[in-house]
Short mmCIF file of C-alpha atoms and ligand atoms in Angstrom, two decimals:
data_model
loop_
_atom_site.label_atom_id
_atom_site.label_comp_id
_atom_site.label_asym_id
_atom_site.label_seq_id
_atom_site.Cartn_x
_atom_site.Cartn_y
_atom_site.Cartn_z
CA MET A 9 111.35 104.09 99.84
CA LYS A 10 113.92 104.80 102.55
CA ILE A 11 116.82 105.92 101.42
CA ILE A 12 120.35 105.96 104.36
CA CYS A 13 122.22 108.48 104.16
CA ASP A 14 124.23 110.28 106.12
CA GLU A 15 126.28 113.16 104.06
CA SER A 16 129.80 113.50 106.02
CA CYS A 17 130.38 110.33 103.99
CA THR A 18 130.90 112.64 101.13
CA SER A 19 133.91 114.61 103.29
CA TYR A 20 137.11 112.64 102.52
CA HIS A 21 138.31 112.29 99.07
CA ASN A 22 142.11 112.02 97.18
CA PRO A 23 141.99 113.91 94.37
CA GLY A 24 141.59 112.22 90.98
CA HIS A 25 139.90 109.37 92.36
CA PRO A 26 136.94 107.49 90.99
CA GLU A 27 135.88 106.36 93.75
CA ARG A 28 134.71 110.66 94.58
CA PRO A 29 132.31 112.24 96.62
CA LEU A 30 130.32 113.75 94.06
CA ARG A 31 128.84 110.28 93.50
CA ILE A 32 126.87 110.93 96.55
CA ALA A 33 126.18 114.57 96.52
CA ASP A 34 124.85 113.90 92.94
CA THR A 35 122.43 111.56 93.73
CA LEU A 36 121.57 113.36 97.10
CA ALA A 37 120.36 116.25 94.89
CA LEU A 38 118.86 114.20 92.39
CA LEU A 39 116.97 111.93 94.60
CA ARG A 40 115.31 115.82 96.32
CA ARG A 41 114.79 117.00 93.26
CA GLN A 42 112.69 114.34 91.42
CA THR A 43 108.81 114.13 92.35
CA GLU A 44 108.44 110.39 90.89
CA LEU A 45 109.94 108.00 93.76
CA PRO A 46 108.79 108.83 97.25
CA ILE A 47 111.02 108.79 99.70
CA GLU A 48 111.55 108.76 102.93
CA TRP A 49 115.61 109.52 104.32
CA LEU A 50 116.82 108.11 107.21
CA VAL A 51 120.99 108.48 108.88
CA PRO A 52 122.66 105.56 109.73
CA GLU A 53 124.28 104.87 113.49
CA PRO A 54 127.71 103.08 113.23
CA VAL A 55 128.15 99.34 113.41
CA SER A 56 129.12 97.80 116.55
CA ASP A 57 132.32 95.80 117.12
CA GLU A 58 130.13 93.35 117.48
CA ALA A 59 128.85 93.19 114.09
CA ILE A 60 131.60 93.42 112.86
CA LEU A 61 133.79 90.41 114.26
CA ARG A 62 131.25 88.03 112.14
CA ALA A 63 132.80 89.11 109.29
CA HIS A 64 136.15 90.23 110.12
CA LEU A 65 139.02 89.70 111.69
CA PRO A 66 140.22 91.79 115.35
CA GLU A 67 143.19 92.65 113.58
CA HIS A 68 141.31 94.21 110.72
CA ILE A 69 139.58 96.73 112.40
CA ALA A 70 143.15 97.52 114.35
CA ARG A 71 144.67 97.96 110.89
CA LEU A 72 142.06 100.85 109.76
CA ARG A 73 143.82 102.40 112.54
CA VAL A 74 147.70 102.66 111.10
CA PRO A 75 148.15 105.30 109.38
CA ARG A 76 149.29 104.07 105.97
CA ASN A 77 147.84 103.09 102.05
CA PHE A 78 145.79 99.51 102.19
CA ASP A 79 146.73 99.38 97.99
CA ALA A 80 147.63 101.29 95.08
CA ASP A 81 144.20 102.37 94.90
CA THR A 82 142.91 102.22 98.73
CA PHE A 83 143.72 104.65 100.38
CA HIS A 84 143.72 105.91 104.18
CA PHE A 85 141.91 108.76 105.39
CA PRO A 86 142.04 110.32 108.88
CA ASP A 87 137.88 109.41 109.14
CA VAL A 88 138.77 105.93 107.54
CA GLU A 89 137.07 103.66 110.43
CA LYS A 90 134.55 106.23 110.75
CA MET A 91 133.50 106.19 107.47
CA ALA A 92 133.67 102.34 107.26
CA ARG A 93 131.40 102.25 110.59
CA ASN A 94 128.74 104.72 108.23
CA ALA A 95 128.66 102.60 105.79
CA ALA A 96 128.21 98.89 107.37
CA GLY A 97 125.92 100.50 109.99
CA ALA A 98 123.90 102.02 106.81
CA GLY A 99 123.66 97.93 105.22
CA LEU A 100 121.98 97.47 109.00
CA LEU A 101 119.73 99.92 108.50
CA ALA A 102 118.38 99.14 105.50
CA LEU A 103 117.86 95.54 106.64
CA GLU A 104 116.31 96.04 109.43
CA CYS A 105 113.86 98.30 107.06
CA ALA A 106 113.64 95.73 104.94
CA ARG A 107 112.60 92.97 107.98
CA LYS A 108 109.82 95.71 108.38
CA GLY A 109 108.36 94.98 104.55
CA GLU A 110 109.95 98.73 103.26
CA ALA A 111 112.23 98.59 100.46
CA ALA A 112 115.28 100.69 101.00
CA PHE A 113 119.04 101.45 99.72
CA SER A 114 121.97 102.87 101.37
CA LEU A 115 123.46 105.77 99.88
CA MET A 116 126.80 106.04 101.50
CA ARG A 117 130.55 105.40 100.67
CA PRO A 118 133.21 103.36 101.42
CA PRO A 119 131.11 100.35 99.25
CA GLY A 120 132.46 97.29 100.35
CA HIS A 121 132.21 94.59 97.81
CA HIS A 122 136.50 94.15 97.28
CA ALA A 123 136.59 94.10 101.64
CA THR A 124 137.42 90.53 102.67
CA ARG A 125 137.83 88.85 106.55
CA THR A 126 141.08 90.24 106.20
CA GLU A 127 142.14 92.70 103.80
CA SER A 128 140.94 96.52 102.88
CA MET A 129 141.65 96.75 99.27
CA GLY A 130 139.40 97.39 95.85
CA PHE A 131 137.91 100.71 96.83
CA CYS A 132 136.02 99.10 100.04
CA TYR A 133 137.16 98.74 104.17
CA LEU A 134 134.51 97.42 105.77
CA SER A 135 132.42 94.00 103.79
CA ASN A 136 129.13 95.92 104.02
CA ILE A 137 126.46 93.62 102.76
CA ALA A 138 128.25 90.79 104.70
CA ILE A 139 128.27 92.16 107.99
CA ALA A 140 124.06 92.59 107.06
CA ALA A 141 123.83 88.95 105.86
CA LEU A 142 125.80 87.88 108.85
CA HIS A 143 123.78 89.91 111.26
CA ALA A 144 120.29 88.86 109.91
CA LEU A 145 121.59 85.18 110.36
CA ALA A 146 122.14 85.73 114.19
CA THR A 147 119.38 87.69 114.78
CA GLY A 148 116.60 85.16 113.29
CA THR A 149 116.65 84.59 109.85
CA ASN A 150 117.29 81.45 108.00
CA ARG A 151 117.93 81.86 104.99
CA ILE A 152 119.50 84.69 103.67
CA ALA A 153 120.60 85.55 99.31
CA VAL A 154 123.08 88.33 98.63
CA PHE A 155 122.68 89.81 94.81
CA ASP A 156 125.52 91.29 93.20
CA PHE A 157 125.85 93.16 90.32
CA ASP A 158 128.73 95.21 90.60
CA VAL A 159 130.86 95.02 87.30
CA HIS A 160 133.63 93.69 89.67
CA ASN A 161 132.91 90.45 91.31
CA GLY A 162 132.14 90.37 94.62
CA ASN A 163 135.32 89.26 95.95
CA GLY A 164 135.51 89.67 99.72
CA THR A 165 131.47 89.37 100.37
CA GLU A 166 132.33 85.75 98.69
CA ASP A 167 135.45 85.53 101.50
CA ILE A 168 133.45 86.01 104.22
CA LEU A 169 129.93 84.16 103.06
CA LEU A 170 132.17 80.77 101.34
CA ASN A 171 130.11 77.73 102.76
CA GLN A 172 128.52 79.94 105.24
CA PRO A 173 124.93 78.13 106.48
CA GLY A 174 121.74 79.54 105.17
CA ALA A 175 123.72 82.12 103.00
CA ALA A 176 124.06 82.60 99.10
CA PHE A 177 126.27 84.99 97.14
CA PHE A 178 124.92 85.28 93.75
CA SER A 179 127.99 87.66 91.54
CA VAL A 180 127.08 88.67 88.20
CA HIS A 181 130.22 90.48 86.83
CA GLU A 182 132.43 91.20 83.87
CA HIS A 183 136.15 88.37 83.44
CA PRO A 184 138.54 88.58 83.59
CA CYS A 185 138.43 92.74 84.80
CA TYR A 186 139.15 93.53 88.62
CA PRO A 187 139.93 91.76 90.99
CA GLY A 188 140.39 88.32 88.70
CA THR A 189 138.04 86.18 90.04
CA GLY A 190 134.42 85.25 89.81
CA ALA A 191 135.62 83.13 87.06
CA ALA A 192 133.00 79.88 88.24
CA HIS A 193 131.23 78.14 91.25
CA VAL A 194 133.17 78.12 94.35
CA GLY A 195 132.14 76.34 97.66
CA ASP A 196 129.10 75.01 98.11
CA ASN A 197 127.29 79.39 97.94
CA CYS A 198 128.54 80.78 95.79
CA PHE A 199 127.60 81.06 91.97
CA ASN A 200 129.79 83.35 89.27
CA PHE A 201 128.75 84.56 86.82
CA PRO A 202 131.15 85.81 84.07
CA VAL A 203 130.31 87.95 81.29
CA ARG A 204 133.09 88.78 78.49
CA PRO A 205 134.08 92.11 78.08
CA PHE A 206 132.16 94.38 75.26
CA ALA A 207 129.52 91.92 75.73
CA THR A 208 126.06 92.57 74.54
CA ARG A 209 123.37 93.69 76.44
CA GLU A 210 121.61 91.01 75.11
CA GLU A 211 124.26 88.52 77.14
CA TYR A 212 125.14 90.74 80.27
CA ARG A 213 120.74 90.10 80.29
CA ASP A 214 121.49 86.62 80.13
CA ALA A 215 123.83 86.39 83.08
CA LEU A 216 121.77 88.65 85.27
CA SER A 217 118.25 86.26 84.48
CA ARG A 218 120.34 83.37 84.86
CA ALA A 219 121.84 84.30 88.20
CA LEU A 220 117.98 85.51 89.43
CA ASP A 221 116.90 81.15 88.44
CA GLY A 222 119.56 80.55 90.98
CA LEU A 223 118.13 82.65 93.64
CA ARG A 224 115.02 82.10 92.74
CA THR A 225 115.55 78.57 93.44
CA PHE A 226 117.58 79.53 96.83
CA ARG A 227 114.06 80.60 97.99
CA PRO A 228 116.07 83.42 100.50
CA GLU A 229 113.28 85.16 103.57
CA ILE A 230 115.37 88.36 102.35
CA ILE A 231 117.50 89.60 99.94
CA GLY A 232 120.34 91.72 100.64
CA VAL A 233 121.50 93.06 96.50
CA SER A 234 125.28 94.69 96.35
CA ALA A 235 124.05 97.58 93.83
CA GLY A 236 127.34 98.40 91.48
CA PHE A 237 126.04 100.55 88.29
CA ASP A 238 129.28 99.99 85.88
CA ALA A 239 128.11 97.39 84.15
CA TYR A 240 127.04 100.90 82.79
CA ALA A 241 127.70 101.35 79.17
CA HIS A 242 129.15 105.01 80.10
CA ASP A 243 131.60 103.42 82.99
CA PRO A 244 135.12 104.44 83.26
CA LEU A 245 136.56 101.43 84.67
CA ALA A 246 134.67 98.42 82.79
CA ASN A 247 133.79 97.30 79.89
CA SER A 248 130.74 96.74 79.92
CA PRO A 249 127.03 97.50 77.84
CA LEU A 250 124.00 98.09 80.77
CA GLU A 251 122.11 101.30 80.06
CA ALA A 252 119.29 103.10 82.56
CA GLU A 253 116.16 100.97 81.35
CA ASP A 254 118.51 98.13 82.22
CA PHE A 255 118.47 98.69 85.57
CA HIS A 256 115.27 100.16 86.06
CA TRP A 257 114.56 95.67 84.74
CA LEU A 258 116.73 94.56 87.46
CA GLY A 259 115.23 96.52 90.01
CA GLY A 260 111.54 94.85 88.85
CA GLU A 261 113.26 91.40 88.91
CA LEU A 262 114.61 91.68 92.07
CA ARG A 263 110.80 92.86 93.33
CA GLU A 264 109.61 89.97 91.82
CA VAL A 265 111.36 86.92 93.97
CA ARG A 266 108.61 88.97 96.46
CA VAL A 267 110.53 88.31 99.57
CA PRO A 268 112.16 91.40 101.38
CA MET A 269 114.91 93.03 99.69
CA PHE A 270 117.67 95.65 100.40
CA SER A 271 120.46 97.43 98.26
CA LEU A 272 123.38 98.81 99.42
CA LEU A 273 125.49 101.31 96.92
CA GLU A 274 129.24 99.37 95.06
CA GLY A 275 129.75 100.77 92.31
CA GLY A 276 129.60 103.38 89.45
CA TYR A 277 131.94 106.25 88.25
CA SER A 278 130.11 107.44 85.82
CA HIS A 279 128.07 111.05 85.10
CA ASP A 280 125.20 109.05 84.94
CA LEU A 281 125.17 107.30 88.26
CA PRO A 282 122.14 109.03 90.28
CA GLU A 283 120.36 108.06 86.85
CA LEU A 284 120.64 104.52 87.31
CA ILE A 285 120.53 104.86 90.53
CA LEU A 286 117.06 106.61 90.25
CA ALA A 287 116.19 104.24 87.26
CA TYR A 288 116.95 100.78 89.52
CA LEU A 289 114.91 102.39 92.77
CA LYS A 290 111.58 103.11 90.70
CA GLY A 291 112.26 99.55 89.33
CA VAL A 292 112.49 98.20 92.82
CA ASP A 293 108.84 100.76 93.53
CA GLY A 294 107.10 98.43 90.58
CA LYS A 295 106.87 102.44 88.92
ZN1 ZN B 314 132.94 98.08 90.53
#
């Protein structure tokens, strides 16, 4: 397993905000001390303008340099552009690993799946997964699927990939919940699988299974995963029921699709995030 991380991504924070540096620092500590999963560590390069501009408008990059908050929970930081470029660059490196047949996980912040073509929102500044998907399509991949199991709908990914030839988007999420989107399928390639708040594990797994069926039907050459761990039963930001063994199961199911895949960290705000990530990665690794 390749894990892509630049520890400088823990250098910014807003006191009390759930998207905090410890998410990464604690996960790094666990992954370094565990011995079950062999890991090769990689450091990303910042993403280029060329790659960003497939997914975002030039004005969006310029806005990252304006020292004003984006919304009530998406703050401006002095280094926000650099941080966002590193996280998006990690997505591209994960894609390249997958193309070489190596499963890869980007352990970075900020997350990306709420950032639309024109807007930073929901703790997200650049759409890391959409940038990677469009880069894949621009550099030789014909069919890419994005599978998003963060508890929140990936509205930004959908905004950018909507009706994009060669791309399909599958999102399983609690609904109604932030950001309010994702009640039904959109366009000809965005497939939403809403799950009611306070659903049972069986209901949630059923939605994940239906999304996986859709993913297999699409017959992707490569899968990019928006891996959010906030559908966890003890996550403070949502009301969903999953346990560590469900993330392990999901990693195994994605592995069983038998095409190259890479995963990017999105949400997940509980103190158990490191264990949830490790469970998922063991599933992806077939352990
Ligand atoms: Zn989330």
